[in-house]
mmCIF file of C-alpha atoms in Angstrom:
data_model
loop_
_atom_site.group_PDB
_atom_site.id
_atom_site.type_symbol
_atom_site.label_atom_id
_atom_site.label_comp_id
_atom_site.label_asym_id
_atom_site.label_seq_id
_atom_site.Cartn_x
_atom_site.Cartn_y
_atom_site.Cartn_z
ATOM 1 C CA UNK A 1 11.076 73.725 -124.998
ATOM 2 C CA UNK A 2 13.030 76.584 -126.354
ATOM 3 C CA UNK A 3 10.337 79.039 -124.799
ATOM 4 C CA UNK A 4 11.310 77.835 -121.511
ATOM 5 C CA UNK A 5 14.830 77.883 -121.914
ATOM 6 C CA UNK A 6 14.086 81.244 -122.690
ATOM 7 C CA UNK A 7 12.486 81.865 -120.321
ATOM 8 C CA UNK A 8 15.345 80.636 -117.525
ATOM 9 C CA UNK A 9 18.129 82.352 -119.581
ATOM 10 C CA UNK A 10 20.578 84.422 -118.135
ATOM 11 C CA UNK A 11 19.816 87.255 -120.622
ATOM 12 C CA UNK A 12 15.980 86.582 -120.205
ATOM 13 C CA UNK A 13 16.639 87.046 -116.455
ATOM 14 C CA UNK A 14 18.759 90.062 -117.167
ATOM 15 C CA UNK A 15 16.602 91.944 -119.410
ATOM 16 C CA UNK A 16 13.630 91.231 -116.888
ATOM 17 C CA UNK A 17 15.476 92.361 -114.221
ATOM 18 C CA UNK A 18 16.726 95.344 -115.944
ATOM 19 C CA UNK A 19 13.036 95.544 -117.316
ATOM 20 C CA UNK A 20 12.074 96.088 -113.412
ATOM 21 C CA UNK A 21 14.516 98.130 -112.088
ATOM 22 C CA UNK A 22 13.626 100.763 -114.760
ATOM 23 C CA UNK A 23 9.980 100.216 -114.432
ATOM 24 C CA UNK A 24 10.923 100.944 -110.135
ATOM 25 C CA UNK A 25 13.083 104.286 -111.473
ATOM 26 C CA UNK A 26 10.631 105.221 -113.299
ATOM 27 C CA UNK A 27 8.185 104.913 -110.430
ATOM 28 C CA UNK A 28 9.773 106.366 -107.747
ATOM 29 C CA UNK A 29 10.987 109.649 -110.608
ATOM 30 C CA UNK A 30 7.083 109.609 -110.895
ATOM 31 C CA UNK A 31 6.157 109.477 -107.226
ATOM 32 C CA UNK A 32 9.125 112.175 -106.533
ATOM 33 C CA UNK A 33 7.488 114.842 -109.354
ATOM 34 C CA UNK A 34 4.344 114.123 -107.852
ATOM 35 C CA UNK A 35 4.552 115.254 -104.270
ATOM 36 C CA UNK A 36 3.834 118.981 -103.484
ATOM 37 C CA UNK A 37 6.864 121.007 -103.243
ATOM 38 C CA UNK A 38 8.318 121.249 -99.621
ATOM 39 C CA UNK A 39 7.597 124.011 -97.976
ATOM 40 C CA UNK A 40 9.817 126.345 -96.833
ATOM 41 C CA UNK A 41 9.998 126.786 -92.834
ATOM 42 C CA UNK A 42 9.790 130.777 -92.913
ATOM 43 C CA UNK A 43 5.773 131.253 -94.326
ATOM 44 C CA UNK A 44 4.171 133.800 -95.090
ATOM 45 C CA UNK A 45 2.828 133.932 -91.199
ATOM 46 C CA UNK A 46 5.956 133.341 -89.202
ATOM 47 C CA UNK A 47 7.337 136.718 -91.561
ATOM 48 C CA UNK A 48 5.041 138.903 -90.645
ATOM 49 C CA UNK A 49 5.685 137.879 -86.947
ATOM 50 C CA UNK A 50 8.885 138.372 -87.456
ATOM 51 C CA UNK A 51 8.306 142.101 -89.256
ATOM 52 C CA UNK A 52 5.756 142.510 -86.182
ATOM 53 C CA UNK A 53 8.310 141.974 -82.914
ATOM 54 C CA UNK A 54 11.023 144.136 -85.087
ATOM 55 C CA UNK A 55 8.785 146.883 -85.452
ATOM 56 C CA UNK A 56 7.768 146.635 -81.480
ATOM 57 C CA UNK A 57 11.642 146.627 -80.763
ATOM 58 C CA UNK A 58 12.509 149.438 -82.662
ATOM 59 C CA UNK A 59 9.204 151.717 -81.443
ATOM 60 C CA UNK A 60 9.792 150.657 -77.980
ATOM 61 C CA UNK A 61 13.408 151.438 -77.815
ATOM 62 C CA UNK A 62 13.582 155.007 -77.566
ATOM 63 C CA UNK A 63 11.051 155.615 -75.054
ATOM 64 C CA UNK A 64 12.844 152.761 -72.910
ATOM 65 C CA UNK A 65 16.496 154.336 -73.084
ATOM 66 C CA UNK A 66 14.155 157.656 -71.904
ATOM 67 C CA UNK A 67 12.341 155.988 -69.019
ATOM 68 C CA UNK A 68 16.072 154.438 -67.944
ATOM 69 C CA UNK A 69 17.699 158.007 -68.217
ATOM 70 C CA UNK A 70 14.648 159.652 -66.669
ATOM 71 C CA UNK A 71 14.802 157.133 -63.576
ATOM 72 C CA UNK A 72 18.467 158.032 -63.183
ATOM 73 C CA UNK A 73 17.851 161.506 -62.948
ATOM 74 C CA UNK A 74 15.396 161.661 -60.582
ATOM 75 C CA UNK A 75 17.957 159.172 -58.605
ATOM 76 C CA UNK A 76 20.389 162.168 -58.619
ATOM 77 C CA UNK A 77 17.924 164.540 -57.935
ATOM 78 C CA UNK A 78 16.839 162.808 -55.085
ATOM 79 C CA UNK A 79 20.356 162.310 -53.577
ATOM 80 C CA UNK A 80 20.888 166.222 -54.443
ATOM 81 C CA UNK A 81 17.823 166.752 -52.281
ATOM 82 C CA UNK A 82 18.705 165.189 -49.454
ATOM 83 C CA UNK A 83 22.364 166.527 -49.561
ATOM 84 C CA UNK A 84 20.624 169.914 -49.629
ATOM 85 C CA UNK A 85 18.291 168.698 -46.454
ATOM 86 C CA UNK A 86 21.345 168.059 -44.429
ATOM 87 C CA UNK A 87 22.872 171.647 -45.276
ATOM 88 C CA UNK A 88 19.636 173.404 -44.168
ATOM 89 C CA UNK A 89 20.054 171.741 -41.032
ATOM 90 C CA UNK A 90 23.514 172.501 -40.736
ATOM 91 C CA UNK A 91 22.785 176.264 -41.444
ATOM 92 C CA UNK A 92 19.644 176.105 -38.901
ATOM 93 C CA UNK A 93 22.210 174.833 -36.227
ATOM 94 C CA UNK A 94 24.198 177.073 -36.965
ATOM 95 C CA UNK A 95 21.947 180.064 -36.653
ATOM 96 C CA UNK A 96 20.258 179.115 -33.348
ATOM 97 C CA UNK A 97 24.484 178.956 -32.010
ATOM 98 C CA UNK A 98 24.337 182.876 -32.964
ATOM 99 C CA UNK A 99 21.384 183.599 -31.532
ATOM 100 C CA UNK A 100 23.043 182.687 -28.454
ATOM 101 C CA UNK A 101 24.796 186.086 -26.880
ATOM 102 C CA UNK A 102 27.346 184.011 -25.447
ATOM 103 C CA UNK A 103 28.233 182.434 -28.672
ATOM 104 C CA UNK A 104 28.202 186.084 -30.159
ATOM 105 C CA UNK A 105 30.226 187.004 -27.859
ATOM 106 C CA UNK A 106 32.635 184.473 -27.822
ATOM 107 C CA UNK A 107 33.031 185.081 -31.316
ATOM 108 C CA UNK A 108 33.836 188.273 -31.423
ATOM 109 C CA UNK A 109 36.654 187.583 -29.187
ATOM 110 C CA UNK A 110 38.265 185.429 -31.150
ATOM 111 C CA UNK A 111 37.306 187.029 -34.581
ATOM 112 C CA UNK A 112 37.737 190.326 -34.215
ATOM 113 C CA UNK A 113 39.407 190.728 -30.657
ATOM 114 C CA UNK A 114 37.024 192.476 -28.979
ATOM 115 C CA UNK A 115 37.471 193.404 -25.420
ATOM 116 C CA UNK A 116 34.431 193.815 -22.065
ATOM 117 C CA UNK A 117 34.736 197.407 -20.766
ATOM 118 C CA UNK A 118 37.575 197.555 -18.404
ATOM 119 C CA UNK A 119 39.393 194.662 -19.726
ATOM 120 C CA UNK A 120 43.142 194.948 -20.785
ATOM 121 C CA UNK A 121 43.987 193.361 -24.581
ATOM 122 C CA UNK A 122 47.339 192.272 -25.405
ATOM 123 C CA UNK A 123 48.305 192.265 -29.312
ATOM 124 C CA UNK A 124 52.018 190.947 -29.909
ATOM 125 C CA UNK A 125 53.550 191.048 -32.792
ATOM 126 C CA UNK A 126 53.549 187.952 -34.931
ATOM 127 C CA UNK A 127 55.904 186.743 -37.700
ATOM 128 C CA UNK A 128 55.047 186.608 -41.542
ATOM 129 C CA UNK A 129 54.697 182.760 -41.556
ATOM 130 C CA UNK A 130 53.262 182.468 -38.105
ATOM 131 C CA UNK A 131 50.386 184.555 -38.933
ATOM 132 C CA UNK A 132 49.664 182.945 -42.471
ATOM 133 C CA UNK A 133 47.619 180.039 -40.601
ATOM 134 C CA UNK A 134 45.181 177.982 -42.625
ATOM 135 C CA UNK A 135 41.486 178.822 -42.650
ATOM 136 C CA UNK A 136 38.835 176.134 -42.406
ATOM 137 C CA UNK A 137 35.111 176.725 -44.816
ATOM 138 C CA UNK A 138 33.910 178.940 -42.841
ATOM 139 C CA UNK A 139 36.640 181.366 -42.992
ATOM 140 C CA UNK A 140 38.071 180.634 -39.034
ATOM 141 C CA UNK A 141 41.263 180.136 -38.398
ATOM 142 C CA UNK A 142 42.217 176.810 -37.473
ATOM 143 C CA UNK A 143 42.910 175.189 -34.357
ATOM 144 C CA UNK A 144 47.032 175.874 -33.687
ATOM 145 C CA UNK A 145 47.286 178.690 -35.965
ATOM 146 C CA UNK A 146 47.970 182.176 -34.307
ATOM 147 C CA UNK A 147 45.354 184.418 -34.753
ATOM 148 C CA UNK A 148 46.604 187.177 -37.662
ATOM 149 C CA UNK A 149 45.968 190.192 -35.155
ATOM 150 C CA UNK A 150 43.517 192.670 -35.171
ATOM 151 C CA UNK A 151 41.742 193.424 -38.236
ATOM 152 C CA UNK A 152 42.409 196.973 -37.937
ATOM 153 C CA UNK A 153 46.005 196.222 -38.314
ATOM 154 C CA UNK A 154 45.312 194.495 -41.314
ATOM 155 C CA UNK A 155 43.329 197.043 -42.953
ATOM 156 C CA UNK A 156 46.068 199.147 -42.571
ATOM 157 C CA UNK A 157 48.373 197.143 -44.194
ATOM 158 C CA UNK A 158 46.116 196.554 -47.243
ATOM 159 C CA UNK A 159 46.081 200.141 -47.843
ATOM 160 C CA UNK A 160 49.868 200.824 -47.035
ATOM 161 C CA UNK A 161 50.679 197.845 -49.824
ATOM 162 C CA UNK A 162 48.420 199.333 -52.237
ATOM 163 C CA UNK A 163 50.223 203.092 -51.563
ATOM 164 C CA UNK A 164 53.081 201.070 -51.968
ATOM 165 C CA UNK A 165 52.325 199.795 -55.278
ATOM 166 C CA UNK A 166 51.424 203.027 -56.480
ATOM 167 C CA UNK A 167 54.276 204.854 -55.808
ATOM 168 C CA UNK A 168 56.506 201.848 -57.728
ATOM 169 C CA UNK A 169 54.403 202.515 -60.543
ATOM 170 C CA UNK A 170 54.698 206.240 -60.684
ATOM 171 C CA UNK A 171 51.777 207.227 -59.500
ATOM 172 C CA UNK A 172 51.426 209.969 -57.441
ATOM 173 C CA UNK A 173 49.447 209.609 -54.218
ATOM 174 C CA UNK A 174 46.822 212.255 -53.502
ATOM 175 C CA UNK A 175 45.904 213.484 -50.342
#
């Protein structure tokens, strides 16, 4: 009888149930040491994918900043081109208007005051600011501005300011 009150102790039951929960430790430590190592998620595969699309990016850069620079400038060449288009016809218009005599003529009119035979010209004088009208691209005066009078009278003038300037600086003109 002293077995089984043994065996229904408290410190039977203890140590047995001590007895299994090391015996369960030591299984699961066991099990634990057992399985394979984890594996890391980045293999040996997956980095030489990785090395794979970095190499593409880097060797595909370049020539893609190129191709996006070269598209631009043929953009800008192509809007050059046509800008240029539009002058040529400008300047064609503008030289079938002089192959017109009438357009000749009236030019020199108003250019260079040229006069039919038998017809009377009238030059009055003009003052300093009144004459200084503004010129448009093509060198004409503008609509409202007086014309600056012949250009004979002007040529005269450039050469009297420039005798002018001599004689302030000394100069001695020779005749």
């Amino acid at each position: 009888m002293a077995a089984d009150r043994d065996r229904f102790s408290t410190a039977t039951r203890l140590r047995a149930l001590g007895e299994q929960a090391a015996e369960r430790v030591y299984r699961a430590q066991n099990r634990r040491l057992r399985r394979p190592p984890r594996r890391s998620r980045l293999t040996g595969r997956a980095a030489v994918l990785a090395l794979v699309v970095c190499t593409l990016i880097v060797a595909l850069a370049y020539p893609l900043r190129q191709y996006i620079q070269q598209r631009a400038d043929i953009d800008e060449l192509r809007r050059q081109t046509e800008e240029e288009r539009a002058r040529v016809a400008e300047l064609r218009d503008d030289k079938a208007r002089w192959q017109d005599p009438s357009f000749v003529e009236q030019q020199a009119r108003e250019r260079l005051n040229f006069l039919r035979p038998g017809e009377v010209g009238y030059v009055l004088p003009q003052e300093e600011e009144a004459a200084d009208g503004e010129e448009d691209e093509d060198g004409r005066r503008t609509r409202g501005a007086p014309a600056p009078g012949p250009w004979y009278d002007s040529l005269w003038e450039t050469i009297d300011r420039a005798d002018r300037a001599d004689r302030a600086d000394g100069a001695r003109p020779t005749r």
